Coordinates of N, CA, C and O in Angstrom, one line a residue:
X62 N 126.5 247.2 135.1 CA 125.7 247.6 134.0 C 124.6 248.5 134.5 O 123.9 248.3 135.5
X63 N 124.4 249.6 133.7 CA 123.4 250.5 134.0 C 122.0 250.0 133.6 O 121.8 249.9 132.4
X64 N 121.1 249.8 134.5 CA 119.8 249.3 134.1 C 118.9 250.3 133.3 O 117.9 249.9 132.7
X65 N 119.3 251.6 133.3 CA 118.6 252.6 132.6 C 118.9 252.6 131.1 O 118.2 253.3 130.4
X66 N 119.9 251.9 130.7 CA 120.3 251.9 129.3 C 119.3 251.0 128.5 O 119.2 249.8 128.9
X67 N 118.7 251.5 127.5 CA 117.7 250.7 126.8 C 118.1 250.0 125.5 O 117.6 249.0 125.1
X68 N 119.2 250.6 124.9 CA 119.5 250.0 123.6 C 120.8 249.2 123.7 O 121.6 249.4 124.6
X69 N 120.9 248.3 122.7 CA 122.1 247.4 122.6 C 123.4 248.3 122.5 O 124.4 248.0 123.1
X70 N 123.3 249.3 121.6 CA 124.5 250.2 121.4 C 124.9 250.9 122.6 O 126.1 251.1 122.9
X71 N 123.9 251.4 123.4 CA 124.3 252.1 124.7 C 124.9 251.1 125.6 O 125.9 251.5 126.3
X72 N 124.5 249.9 125.7 CA 125.1 248.9 126.6 C 126.5 248.5 126.1 O 127.4 248.4 126.9
X73 N 126.7 248.5 124.8 CA 128.0 248.2 124.3 C 128.9 249.4 124.5 O 130.1 249.3 124.9
X74 N 128.4 250.6 124.4 CA 129.2 251.8 124.6 C 129.6 251.9 126.1 O 130.7 252.3 126.4
X75 N 128.7 251.4 127.0 CA 129.0 251.4 128.4 C 130.3 250.5 128.7 O 131.1 250.9 129.4
X76 N 130.4 249.4 128.0 CA 131.5 248.6 128.1 C 132.8 249.3 127.6 O 133.9 249.2 128.3
X77 N 132.7 250.0 126.5 CA 133.8 250.7 126.0 C 134.2 251.8 126.9 O 135.4 252.1 127.2
X78 N 133.2 252.5 127.5 CA 133.5 253.6 128.4 C 134.2 253.1 129.7 O 135.1 253.7 130.2
X79 N 133.9 251.9 130.1 CA 134.5 251.3 131.3 C 136.0 251.0 130.9 O 136.9 251.3 131.7
X80 N 136.3 250.5 129.7 CA 137.7 250.3 129.3 C 138.4 251.7 129.3 O 139.6 251.7 129.7
X81 N 137.8 252.7 128.8 CA 138.4 254.1 128.8 C 138.7 254.5 130.2 O 139.8 255.1 130.5
X82 N 137.7 254.3 131.1 CA 137.9 254.7 132.5 C 139.1 254.0 133.1 O 139.9 254.6 133.8
X83 N 139.2 252.7 132.9 CA 140.3 251.9 133.4 C 141.6 252.4 132.9 O 142.6 252.5 133.6
X84 N 141.7 252.8 131.6 CA 142.9 253.3 131.0 C 143.2 254.7 131.6 O 144.4 255.0 131.9
X85 N 142.2 255.5 131.8 CA 142.5 256.8 132.4 C 143.0 256.7 133.8 O 144.0 257.3 134.2
X86 N 142.5 255.7 134.6 CA 143.0 255.5 135.9 C 144.4 255.0 135.9 O 145.2 255.5 136.7
X87 N 144.8 254.1 135.0 CA 146.2 253.6 134.9 C 147.1 254.8 134.6 O 148.2 254.9 135.2
X88 N 146.7 255.6 133.6 CA 147.6 256.7 133.2 C 147.7 257.7 134.4 O 148.8 258.3 134.5
X89 N 146.6 258.0 135.1 CA 146.7 258.8 136.3 C 147.7 258.3 137.3 O 148.5 259.1 137.9
X90 N 147.7 257.0 137.5 CA 148.6 256.4 138.5 C 150.1 256.6 138.0 O 151.0 256.9 138.8
X91 N 150.3 256.5 136.7 CA 151.6 256.6 136.1 C 152.1 258.0 136.0 O 153.3 258.3 136.3
X92 N 151.2 258.9 135.5 CA 151.7 260.3 135.2 C 151.2 261.4 136.1 O 151.7 262.5 136.1
X93 N 150.1 261.1 136.9 CA 149.5 262.2 137.7 C 148.7 263.1 136.8 O 148.5 262.9 135.6
X94 N 148.4 264.3 137.3 CA 147.5 265.2 136.6 C 148.2 266.6 136.4 O 147.6 267.5 135.8
X95 N 149.5 266.7 136.8 CA 150.1 268.0 136.7 C 150.3 268.5 135.3 O 150.2 269.7 135.1
X96 N 150.5 267.6 134.3 CA 150.7 268.1 132.9 C 149.4 268.8 132.4 O 149.6 269.7 131.6
X97 N 148.3 268.4 132.9 CA 147.0 269.1 132.4 C 146.8 270.3 133.3 O 146.4 271.4 132.8
X98 N 147.0 270.2 134.6 CA 146.8 271.3 135.5 C 147.5 272.5 135.1 O 147.0 273.6 135.2
X99 N 148.8 272.4 134.6 CA 149.6 273.5 134.3 C 149.0 274.4 133.2 O 149.0 275.6 133.3
X100 N 148.5 273.7 132.2 CA 148.0 274.5 131.0 C 146.5 274.5 130.9 O 145.9 275.4 130.3
X101 N 145.8 273.6 131.5 CA 144.3 273.6 131.5 C 143.7 273.2 130.2 O 144.3 272.4 129.4
X102 N 142.6 273.7 129.9 CA 141.8 273.3 128.8 C 142.5 273.4 127.4 O 142.5 272.5 126.6
X103 N 143.3 274.5 127.2 CA 144.0 274.6 125.9 C 145.0 273.5 125.8 O 145.2 273.0 124.7
X104 N 145.6 273.0 126.9 CA 146.5 271.9 126.8 C 145.9 270.6 126.5 O 146.4 269.8 125.7
X105 N 144.7 270.4 127.0 CA 143.9 269.2 126.6 C 143.5 269.2 125.2 O 143.7 268.2 124.5
X106 N 143.1 270.4 124.7 CA 142.8 270.5 123.2 C 144.1 270.2 122.4 O 144.0 269.5 121.4
X107 N 145.2 270.7 122.8 CA 146.5 270.5 122.0 C 146.8 269.0 122.0 O 147.1 268.4 121.0
X108 N 146.7 268.3 123.2 CA 146.9 266.9 123.2 C 146.0 266.1 122.3 O 146.3 265.1 121.7
X109 N 144.7 266.6 122.3 CA 143.7 265.9 121.5 C 144.0 266.1 120.0 O 143.9 265.1 119.2
X110 N 144.4 267.3 119.7 CA 144.8 267.5 118.3 C 146.0 266.7 117.8 O 146.0 266.1 116.7
X111 N 147.0 266.6 118.7 CA 148.2 265.8 118.4 C 147.8 264.3 118.2 O 148.2 263.6 117.3
X112 N 146.9 263.8 119.1 CA 146.5 262.4 119.1 C 145.7 262.2 117.8 O 145.8 261.2 117.1
X113 N 144.8 263.2 117.4 CA 144.0 263.0 116.2 C 144.9 263.0 115.0 O 144.6 262.2 114.1
X114 N 145.9 263.8 114.9 CA 146.8 263.8 113.8 C 147.6 262.5 113.6 O 147.7 261.9 112.5
X115 N 148.0 261.9 114.8 CA 148.7 260.6 114.7 C 147.7 259.6 114.2 O 148.1 258.7 113.4
X116 N 146.5 259.6 114.8 CA 145.5 258.6 114.4 C 145.1 258.7 112.9 O 145.0 257.7 112.2
X117 N 145.0 260.0 112.4 CA 144.7 260.2 111.0 C 145.8 259.6 110.1 O 145.5 258.9 109.1
X118 N 147.0 259.7 110.5 CA 148.1 259.2 109.7 C 148.0 257.6 109.7 O 148.2 257.0 108.7
X119 N 147.8 257.1 110.9 CA 147.8 255.6 111.0 C 146.6 255.0 110.1 O 146.8 254.0 109.5
X120 N 145.5 255.7 110.2 CA 144.3 255.2 109.5 C 144.4 255.4 108.0 O 144.2 254.5 107.2
X121 N 144.9 256.6 107.5 CA 145.0 256.9 106.1 C 146.1 256.1 105.4 O 146.0 255.8 104.2
X122 N 147.2 255.8 106.1 CA 148.3 255.1 105.5 C 148.1 253.6 105.8 O 148.9 252.8 105.3
X123 N 147.1 253.2 106.6 CA 146.9 251.8 106.9 C 148.1 251.2 107.6 O 148.4 250.1 107.4
X124 N 148.8 252.1 108.3 CA 150.0 251.7 109.0 C 149.7 250.8 110.2 O 148.6 250.8 110.7
X125 N 150.6 249.9 110.5 CA 150.5 249.1 111.7 C 151.4 249.7 112.8 O 152.6 249.5 112.7
X126 N 150.8 250.3 113.8 CA 151.7 251.0 114.7 C 152.5 250.1 115.6 O 152.1 248.9 115.9
X127 N 153.7 250.5 115.9 CA 154.6 249.7 116.7 C 154.4 249.8 118.2 O 154.7 248.9 119.0
X128 N 153.9 251.0 118.7 CA 153.9 251.2 120.1 C 152.5 251.4 120.7 O 152.4 251.3 121.9
X129 N 151.5 251.7 119.9 CA 150.2 252.0 120.5 C 149.1 251.6 119.5 O 149.1 252.0 118.3
X130 N 148.2 250.7 119.9 CA 147.1 250.3 119.0 C 146.2 251.4 118.7 O 146.0 252.4 119.5
X131 N 145.7 251.4 117.5 CA 144.7 252.4 117.1 C 143.6 252.6 118.0 O 143.2 253.7 118.4
X132 N 143.1 251.5 118.5 CA 142.0 251.5 119.5 C 142.4 252.3 120.8 O 141.6 253.0 121.3
X133 N 143.6 252.1 121.2 CA 144.1 252.9 122.3 C 144.1 254.4 122.1 O 143.8 255.2 123.0
X134 N 144.4 254.8 120.9 CA 144.4 256.2 120.5 C 143.0 256.7 120.6 O 142.7 257.8 121.1
X135 N 142.0 255.9 120.1 CA 140.6 256.4 120.3 C 140.2 256.5 121.7 O 139.5 257.4 122.1
X136 N 140.6 255.6 122.5 CA 140.3 255.6 124.0 C 141.0 256.9 124.6 O 140.3 257.5 125.4
X137 N 142.2 257.2 124.2 CA 142.8 258.4 124.7 C 142.0 259.7 124.3 O 141.9 260.6 125.2
X138 N 141.5 259.7 123.1 CA 140.7 260.9 122.7 C 139.4 261.0 123.6 O 139.0 262.1 124.0
X139 N 138.8 259.8 123.8 CA 137.6 259.8 124.7 C 138.0 260.4 126.1 O 137.3 261.3 126.7
X140 N 139.1 259.9 126.6 CA 139.6 260.4 127.9 C 140.0 261.8 127.9 O 139.7 262.5 128.9
X141 N 140.5 262.3 126.8 CA 140.8 263.8 126.8 C 139.5 264.6 126.9 O 139.5 265.7 127.5
X142 N 138.5 264.1 126.2 CA 137.2 264.8 126.3 C 136.7 264.8 127.7 O 136.2 265.9 128.2
X143 N 136.8 263.7 128.4 CA 136.4 263.7 129.8 C 137.2 264.6 130.7 O 136.7 265.3 131.5
X144 N 138.5 264.6 130.5 CA 139.4 265.5 131.2 C 139.0 266.9 131.0 O 139.0 267.7 131.9
X145 N 138.7 267.3 129.7 CA 138.4 268.7 129.4 C 137.1 269.1 130.2 O 137.0 270.2 130.7
X146 N 136.1 268.2 130.3 CA 134.9 268.5 131.0 C 135.2 268.6 132.5 O 134.7 269.6 133.2
X147 N 136.1 267.8 133.0 CA 136.5 267.9 134.4 C 137.2 269.2 134.7 O 137.0 269.9 135.7
X148 N 138.1 269.6 133.8 CA 138.8 270.9 133.9 C 137.8 272.0 133.9 O 137.8 272.9 134.7
X149 N 136.8 272.0 132.9 CA 135.8 273.1 132.9 C 135.0 273.2 134.1 O 134.5 274.2 134.5
X150 N 134.8 272.0 134.8 CA 134.0 272.0 136.0 C 134.8 272.3 137.3 O 134.3 272.1 138.4
X151 N 136.1 272.6 137.0 CA 137.0 272.8 138.1 C 137.2 271.6 139.1 O 137.3 271.7 140.3
X152 N 137.1 270.4 138.5 CA 137.2 269.2 139.3 C 138.6 268.5 139.0 O 138.9 267.5 139.7
X153 N 139.3 268.9 138.1 CA 140.6 268.3 137.8 C 141.6 268.7 138.8 O 141.9 269.9 139.0
X154 N 142.3 267.7 139.4 CA 143.3 268.0 140.4 C 144.5 267.2 140.2 O 144.5 266.1 139.7

């Protein structure tokens, strides 16, 4: 826990961010980073848009997904934002 966080929401967000980081790490182990490296930031944007469209459909239709929880989709979007920043900083390998 980061002692510099002052609000309850920031501390709760830190927990969520840790979950996102763990998911990112698992996916990196499974898939590697080549899929992003090939296309770069435009590819991250495209994946984010695809994920957003799927999420929009699930939320607006109140569908119960068979393969991925809605919360997992939100975590993927967070991770795509982090990946995009890493790409912009030339840290993505």
